[in-house]
Amino acid sequence: MIRFCLILSLALFCGTAFPDSLPVSFLEDYYSSGRIEKEAAETETEKSRTEFENSATAGNFAAFLDNLNVYAVYALMDDELRGGLKEYDRIVDRNIKNYLDDGKILNSYLDLKWQEISLGGNFRVLNFFPFYCRMLSKNDGYRSNAMLKLALWYIYATDATMARWNVFIRSQEHIIEEMNNVEKYNAYLHYAVFYMKTGEHSRAFGLLAKAEKIYPENLMHFILSENFKKGEYGW
């Protein structure tokens, strides 16, 4: 359960933009009630995959990526879905080179690749992740997404804090308030980990309190709080 909470939090922090077919409310329902829309995730992801393979337009690829990001979150709890995720991921990796100048697609792709890191899989992603974040930052409509993704990478790229990195991480914190509740909740958690690493413990617990106000029944802020008290700065 603890491992799942970590991976789900890492996945959702990045700010995936969900289409009408799999709205972010599905994940909000999970946060408040534990409800999982597995059948919808399977159906819509396969449908969008077929549409993309029949017509490889940017719009179809973007829809496939958006659905796949929701599917990937649910796959963390289901071995059958996880097997399907590997097949879908191969399709994405074969085709992403054709769409890297599209901000929406690159944003969704980075969300998916971060989930691979969270799953303990393709750590090669960790090396190229900052490069694509900077590429995404050149797109005005996704600059905030890119900066928060890069801040996340800085927080987790090493267990040791560095002054130059810390300045950058702090400078992106204000963007949190622009996010929806799911994204905001997880951003508070990750920045709480950062402030524990820097020794600013009261600030870290303050962020956990803000997260708790959003989803009081969720376990992730509670797990972090207990770990912090034991000197463990993570899940």
mmCIF file of C-alpha atoms in Angstrom:
data_model
loop_
_atom_site.group_PDB
_atom_site.id
_atom_site.type_symbol
_atom_site.label_atom_id
_atom_site.label_comp_id
_atom_site.label_asym_id
_atom_site.label_seq_id
_atom_site.Cartn_x
_atom_site.Cartn_y
_atom_site.Cartn_z
ATOM 1 C CA MET A 1 0.000 0.000 0.000
ATOM 2 C CA ILE A 2 2.802 2.421 0.881
ATOM 3 C CA ARG A 3 4.550 1.726 -2.443
ATOM 4 C CA PHE A 4 1.313 2.333 -4.316
ATOM 5 C CA CYS A 5 0.772 5.657 -2.557
ATOM 6 C CA LEU A 6 4.265 6.789 -3.527
ATOM 7 C CA ILE A 7 3.847 5.834 -7.182
ATOM 8 C CA LEU A 8 0.367 7.325 -7.473
ATOM 9 C CA SER A 9 1.565 10.548 -5.901
ATOM 10 C CA LEU A 10 4.547 10.777 -8.251
ATOM 11 C CA ALA A 11 2.335 10.101 -11.224
ATOM 12 C CA LEU A 12 -0.312 12.671 -10.385
ATOM 13 C CA PHE A 13 2.027 15.466 -9.366
ATOM 14 C CA CYS A 14 3.011 16.063 -12.957
ATOM 15 C CA GLY A 15 -0.387 17.420 -13.927
ATOM 16 C CA THR A 16 -1.749 15.203 -16.675
ATOM 17 C CA ALA A 17 -4.537 16.828 -18.684
ATOM 18 C CA PHE A 18 -7.390 14.315 -18.895
ATOM 19 C CA PRO A 19 -9.872 14.142 -21.807
ATOM 20 C CA ASP A 20 -13.637 14.106 -21.373
ATOM 21 C CA SER A 21 -13.699 10.301 -21.639
ATOM 22 C CA LEU A 22 -11.492 9.801 -18.594
ATOM 23 C CA PRO A 23 -11.835 13.023 -16.578
ATOM 24 C CA VAL A 24 -9.665 13.868 -13.612
ATOM 25 C CA SER A 25 -12.807 13.360 -11.480
ATOM 26 C CA PHE A 26 -12.165 9.602 -11.784
ATOM 27 C CA LEU A 27 -8.980 10.119 -9.814
ATOM 28 C CA GLU A 28 -10.623 12.570 -7.447
ATOM 29 C CA ASP A 29 -13.170 9.842 -6.697
ATOM 30 C CA TYR A 30 -10.313 7.505 -5.857
ATOM 31 C CA TYR A 31 -8.779 10.037 -3.497
ATOM 32 C CA SER A 32 -12.010 10.455 -1.572
ATOM 33 C CA SER A 33 -13.622 7.007 -1.842
ATOM 34 C CA GLY A 34 -11.172 4.497 -3.324
ATOM 35 C CA ARG A 35 -13.362 4.008 -6.402
ATOM 36 C CA ILE A 36 -11.481 2.709 -9.471
ATOM 37 C CA GLU A 37 -12.885 3.012 -13.004
ATOM 38 C CA LYS A 38 -10.951 0.047 -14.413
ATOM 39 C CA GLU A 39 -13.373 -0.875 -17.196
ATOM 40 C CA ALA A 40 -13.558 2.693 -18.479
ATOM 41 C CA ALA A 41 -9.755 2.934 -18.467
ATOM 42 C CA GLU A 42 -9.432 -0.290 -20.466
ATOM 43 C CA THR A 43 -12.161 0.563 -22.950
ATOM 44 C CA GLU A 44 -11.156 4.158 -23.659
ATOM 45 C CA THR A 45 -7.429 3.438 -23.882
ATOM 46 C CA GLU A 46 -7.908 0.601 -26.364
ATOM 47 C CA LYS A 47 -10.347 2.700 -28.369
ATOM 48 C CA SER A 48 -7.907 5.614 -28.601
ATOM 49 C CA ARG A 49 -5.057 3.271 -29.509
ATOM 50 C CA THR A 50 -7.083 1.857 -32.401
ATOM 51 C CA GLU A 51 -8.029 5.333 -33.591
ATOM 52 C CA PHE A 52 -4.389 6.416 -33.554
ATOM 53 C CA GLU A 53 -3.187 3.332 -35.414
ATOM 54 C CA ASN A 54 -5.870 3.911 -38.049
ATOM 55 C CA SER A 55 -4.991 7.598 -38.384
ATOM 56 C CA ALA A 56 -1.694 8.798 -36.868
ATOM 57 C CA THR A 57 -2.716 12.422 -36.359
ATOM 58 C CA ALA A 58 -1.402 14.591 -33.531
ATOM 59 C CA GLY A 59 -4.911 14.788 -32.084
ATOM 60 C CA ASN A 60 -5.308 11.007 -31.996
ATOM 61 C CA PHE A 61 -1.866 10.549 -30.451
ATOM 62 C CA ALA A 62 -2.634 13.164 -27.785
ATOM 63 C CA ALA A 63 -5.914 11.424 -26.930
ATOM 64 C CA PHE A 64 -4.136 8.075 -26.713
ATOM 65 C CA LEU A 65 -1.498 9.521 -24.348
ATOM 66 C CA ASP A 66 -4.086 11.178 -22.131
ATOM 67 C CA ASN A 67 -6.080 7.975 -21.779
ATOM 68 C CA LEU A 68 -2.894 5.993 -21.268
ATOM 69 C CA ASN A 69 -1.843 8.204 -18.366
ATOM 70 C CA VAL A 70 -5.089 7.385 -16.550
ATOM 71 C CA TYR A 71 -4.735 3.708 -17.479
ATOM 72 C CA ALA A 72 -1.190 3.705 -16.086
ATOM 73 C CA VAL A 73 -2.343 4.983 -12.698
ATOM 74 C CA TYR A 74 -4.890 2.169 -12.440
ATOM 75 C CA ALA A 75 -2.318 -0.344 -13.723
ATOM 76 C CA LEU A 76 -0.313 0.234 -10.560
ATOM 77 C CA MET A 77 -3.001 -1.721 -8.720
ATOM 78 C CA ASP A 78 -3.696 -4.406 -11.314
ATOM 79 C CA ASP A 79 -1.223 -6.911 -12.805
ATOM 80 C CA GLU A 80 -3.378 -7.502 -15.887
ATOM 81 C CA LEU A 81 -3.487 -3.792 -16.687
ATOM 82 C CA ARG A 82 0.240 -3.511 -16.037
ATOM 83 C CA GLY A 83 0.914 -6.096 -18.726
ATOM 84 C CA GLY A 84 -1.154 -4.083 -21.191
ATOM 85 C CA LEU A 85 0.723 -0.927 -20.214
ATOM 86 C CA LYS A 86 4.004 -2.379 -21.501
ATOM 87 C CA GLU A 87 2.480 -2.991 -24.917
ATOM 88 C CA TYR A 88 0.976 0.489 -25.078
ATOM 89 C CA ASP A 89 4.246 2.041 -23.949
ATOM 90 C CA ARG A 90 6.111 0.456 -26.857
ATOM 91 C CA ILE A 91 3.673 2.098 -29.271
ATOM 92 C CA VAL A 92 4.274 5.475 -27.656
ATOM 93 C CA ASP A 93 8.062 5.164 -27.753
ATOM 94 C CA ARG A 94 7.997 4.222 -31.439
ATOM 95 C CA ASN A 95 5.976 7.290 -32.362
ATOM 96 C CA ILE A 96 6.901 10.110 -29.965
ATOM 97 C CA LYS A 97 9.733 11.381 -32.184
ATOM 98 C CA ASN A 98 7.139 12.565 -34.687
ATOM 99 C CA TYR A 99 5.347 14.845 -32.202
ATOM 100 C CA LEU A 100 7.978 16.443 -29.956
ATOM 101 C CA ASP A 101 7.152 19.945 -31.198
ATOM 102 C CA ASP A 102 3.605 19.638 -29.828
ATOM 103 C CA GLY A 103 3.379 20.975 -26.257
ATOM 104 C CA LYS A 104 0.323 18.965 -25.234
ATOM 105 C CA ILE A 105 1.805 15.726 -26.491
ATOM 106 C CA LEU A 106 5.208 16.336 -24.928
ATOM 107 C CA ASN A 107 3.572 17.197 -21.600
ATOM 108 C CA SER A 108 1.567 13.966 -21.586
ATOM 109 C CA TYR A 109 4.592 11.963 -22.712
ATOM 110 C CA LEU A 110 6.677 13.274 -19.808
ATOM 111 C CA ASP A 111 3.890 12.347 -17.388
ATOM 112 C CA LEU A 112 3.955 8.796 -18.716
ATOM 113 C CA LYS A 113 7.753 8.566 -18.640
ATOM 114 C CA TRP A 114 7.844 9.787 -15.039
ATOM 115 C CA GLN A 115 5.565 6.921 -14.105
ATOM 116 C CA GLU A 116 8.170 4.528 -15.536
ATOM 117 C CA ILE A 117 10.728 6.021 -13.169
ATOM 118 C CA SER A 118 8.287 5.715 -10.283
ATOM 119 C CA LEU A 119 7.706 2.051 -11.105
ATOM 120 C CA GLY A 120 11.443 1.367 -10.850
ATOM 121 C CA GLY A 121 11.697 0.515 -14.505
ATOM 122 C CA ASN A 122 13.404 2.549 -17.207
ATOM 123 C CA PHE A 123 15.906 4.732 -15.339
ATOM 124 C CA ARG A 124 17.356 5.871 -18.659
ATOM 125 C CA VAL A 125 14.367 8.210 -18.603
ATOM 126 C CA LEU A 126 15.860 9.963 -15.598
ATOM 127 C CA ASN A 127 18.750 11.238 -17.714
ATOM 128 C CA PHE A 128 16.755 12.748 -20.570
ATOM 129 C CA PHE A 129 13.811 13.988 -18.469
ATOM 130 C CA PRO A 130 15.304 17.470 -17.739
ATOM 131 C CA PHE A 131 16.115 17.992 -21.412
ATOM 132 C CA TYR A 132 12.512 17.444 -22.454
ATOM 133 C CA CYS A 133 11.262 19.580 -19.551
ATOM 134 C CA ARG A 134 13.334 22.456 -20.886
ATOM 135 C CA MET A 135 12.019 21.780 -24.372
ATOM 136 C CA LEU A 136 8.474 21.877 -23.009
ATOM 137 C CA SER A 137 9.192 25.148 -21.179
ATOM 138 C CA LYS A 138 9.615 26.876 -24.555
ATOM 139 C CA ASN A 139 5.898 26.366 -25.138
ATOM 140 C CA ASP A 140 4.145 29.255 -23.358
ATOM 141 C CA GLY A 141 1.033 27.229 -22.690
ATOM 142 C CA TYR A 142 2.981 24.552 -20.816
ATOM 143 C CA ARG A 143 5.762 26.516 -19.136
ATOM 144 C CA SER A 144 4.263 26.051 -15.654
ATOM 145 C CA ASN A 145 3.903 22.309 -16.241
ATOM 146 C CA ALA A 146 7.519 22.106 -17.365
ATOM 147 C CA MET A 147 8.870 24.045 -14.390
ATOM 148 C CA LEU A 148 6.988 21.918 -11.864
ATOM 149 C CA LYS A 149 8.093 18.726 -13.572
ATOM 150 C CA LEU A 150 11.685 19.907 -13.447
ATOM 151 C CA ALA A 151 11.347 20.866 -9.790
ATOM 152 C CA LEU A 152 10.035 17.366 -9.088
ATOM 153 C CA TRP A 153 13.041 15.906 -10.856
ATOM 154 C CA TYR A 154 15.395 18.057 -8.779
ATOM 155 C CA ILE A 155 13.721 16.932 -5.548
ATOM 156 C CA TYR A 156 14.068 13.229 -6.374
ATOM 157 C CA ALA A 157 17.187 13.100 -8.524
ATOM 158 C CA THR A 158 19.346 12.847 -5.414
ATOM 159 C CA ASP A 159 18.900 12.386 -1.679
ATOM 160 C CA ALA A 160 21.297 15.262 -1.033
ATOM 161 C CA THR A 161 20.120 18.850 -1.369
ATOM 162 C CA MET A 162 22.198 21.388 -3.258
ATOM 163 C CA ALA A 163 22.004 25.165 -2.907
ATOM 164 C CA ARG A 164 21.615 25.820 -6.646
ATOM 165 C CA TRP A 165 18.854 23.241 -6.974
ATOM 166 C CA ASN A 166 17.116 24.466 -3.826
ATOM 167 C CA VAL A 167 16.781 27.975 -5.230
ATOM 168 C CA PHE A 168 15.095 26.622 -8.344
ATOM 169 C CA ILE A 169 12.747 24.337 -6.401
ATOM 170 C CA ARG A 170 11.652 27.168 -4.111
ATOM 171 C CA SER A 171 11.099 29.514 -7.034
ATOM 172 C CA GLN A 172 8.519 27.134 -8.569
ATOM 173 C CA GLU A 173 6.456 26.583 -5.420
ATOM 174 C CA HIS A 174 4.031 29.436 -6.158
ATOM 175 C CA ILE A 175 2.761 27.545 -9.231
ATOM 176 C CA ILE A 176 1.153 24.968 -6.957
ATOM 177 C CA GLU A 177 -1.805 27.271 -6.335
ATOM 178 C CA GLU A 178 -2.669 27.203 -10.062
ATOM 179 C CA MET A 179 -3.268 23.442 -9.969
ATOM 180 C CA ASN A 180 -6.442 21.407 -9.513
ATOM 181 C CA ASN A 181 -7.038 19.669 -6.182
ATOM 182 C CA VAL A 182 -5.410 16.349 -7.109
ATOM 183 C CA GLU A 183 -2.298 18.046 -8.462
ATOM 184 C CA LYS A 184 -2.182 20.541 -5.597
ATOM 185 C CA TYR A 185 -2.503 17.793 -2.983
ATOM 186 C CA ASN A 186 0.435 15.868 -4.410
ATOM 187 C CA ALA A 187 2.535 18.983 -4.917
ATOM 188 C CA TYR A 188 2.169 19.785 -1.226
ATOM 189 C CA LEU A 189 3.383 16.279 -0.370
ATOM 190 C CA HIS A 190 6.472 16.493 -2.570
ATOM 191 C CA TYR A 191 7.425 19.918 -1.340
ATOM 192 C CA ALA A 192 6.966 18.670 2.215
ATOM 193 C CA VAL A 193 9.621 16.026 1.478
ATOM 194 C CA PHE A 194 11.876 18.751 0.096
ATOM 195 C CA TYR A 195 11.545 20.911 3.206
ATOM 196 C CA MET A 196 12.254 17.959 5.476
ATOM 197 C CA LYS A 197 15.485 17.418 3.531
ATOM 198 C CA THR A 198 16.454 21.060 4.010
ATOM 199 C CA GLY A 199 15.716 20.933 7.733
ATOM 200 C CA GLU A 200 12.658 23.212 7.563
ATOM 201 C CA HIS A 201 10.462 20.785 9.441
ATOM 202 C CA SER A 202 7.704 23.168 10.511
ATOM 203 C CA ARG A 203 7.224 24.261 6.916
ATOM 204 C CA ALA A 204 7.044 20.619 5.809
ATOM 205 C CA PHE A 205 4.348 19.763 8.352
ATOM 206 C CA GLY A 206 2.493 22.935 7.369
ATOM 207 C CA LEU A 207 2.275 21.678 3.804
ATOM 208 C CA LEU A 208 1.012 18.300 5.014
ATOM 209 C CA ALA A 209 -1.707 20.144 6.920
ATOM 210 C CA LYS A 210 -2.707 21.992 3.738
ATOM 211 C CA ALA A 211 -2.834 18.671 1.879
ATOM 212 C CA GLU A 212 -5.008 17.141 4.589
ATOM 213 C CA LYS A 213 -7.562 19.929 4.200
ATOM 214 C CA ILE A 214 -8.000 18.963 0.548
ATOM 215 C CA TYR A 215 -8.415 15.195 1.061
ATOM 216 C CA PRO A 216 -8.714 14.455 4.792
ATOM 217 C CA GLU A 217 -9.459 10.755 4.219
ATOM 218 C CA ASN A 218 -6.459 10.113 1.992
ATOM 219 C CA LEU A 219 -3.606 8.074 3.474
ATOM 220 C CA MET A 220 -0.656 9.684 1.726
ATOM 221 C CA HIS A 221 -0.262 12.733 3.947
ATOM 222 C CA PHE A 222 -0.698 10.536 7.023
ATOM 223 C CA ILE A 223 1.998 8.091 5.865
ATOM 224 C CA LEU A 224 4.401 10.953 5.202
ATOM 225 C CA SER A 225 3.681 12.534 8.561
ATOM 226 C CA GLU A 226 4.429 9.303 10.400
ATOM 227 C CA ASN A 227 7.588 8.716 8.385
ATOM 228 C CA PHE A 228 8.791 12.252 9.011
ATOM 229 C CA LYS A 229 8.453 11.671 12.745
ATOM 230 C CA LYS A 230 10.729 8.610 12.352
ATOM 231 C CA GLY A 231 13.301 10.537 10.347
ATOM 232 C CA GLU A 232 12.282 9.006 7.022
ATOM 233 C CA TYR A 233 11.894 11.672 4.369
ATOM 234 C CA GLY A 234 9.647 9.821 1.944
ATOM 235 C CA TRP A 235 7.034 7.084 1.707
#
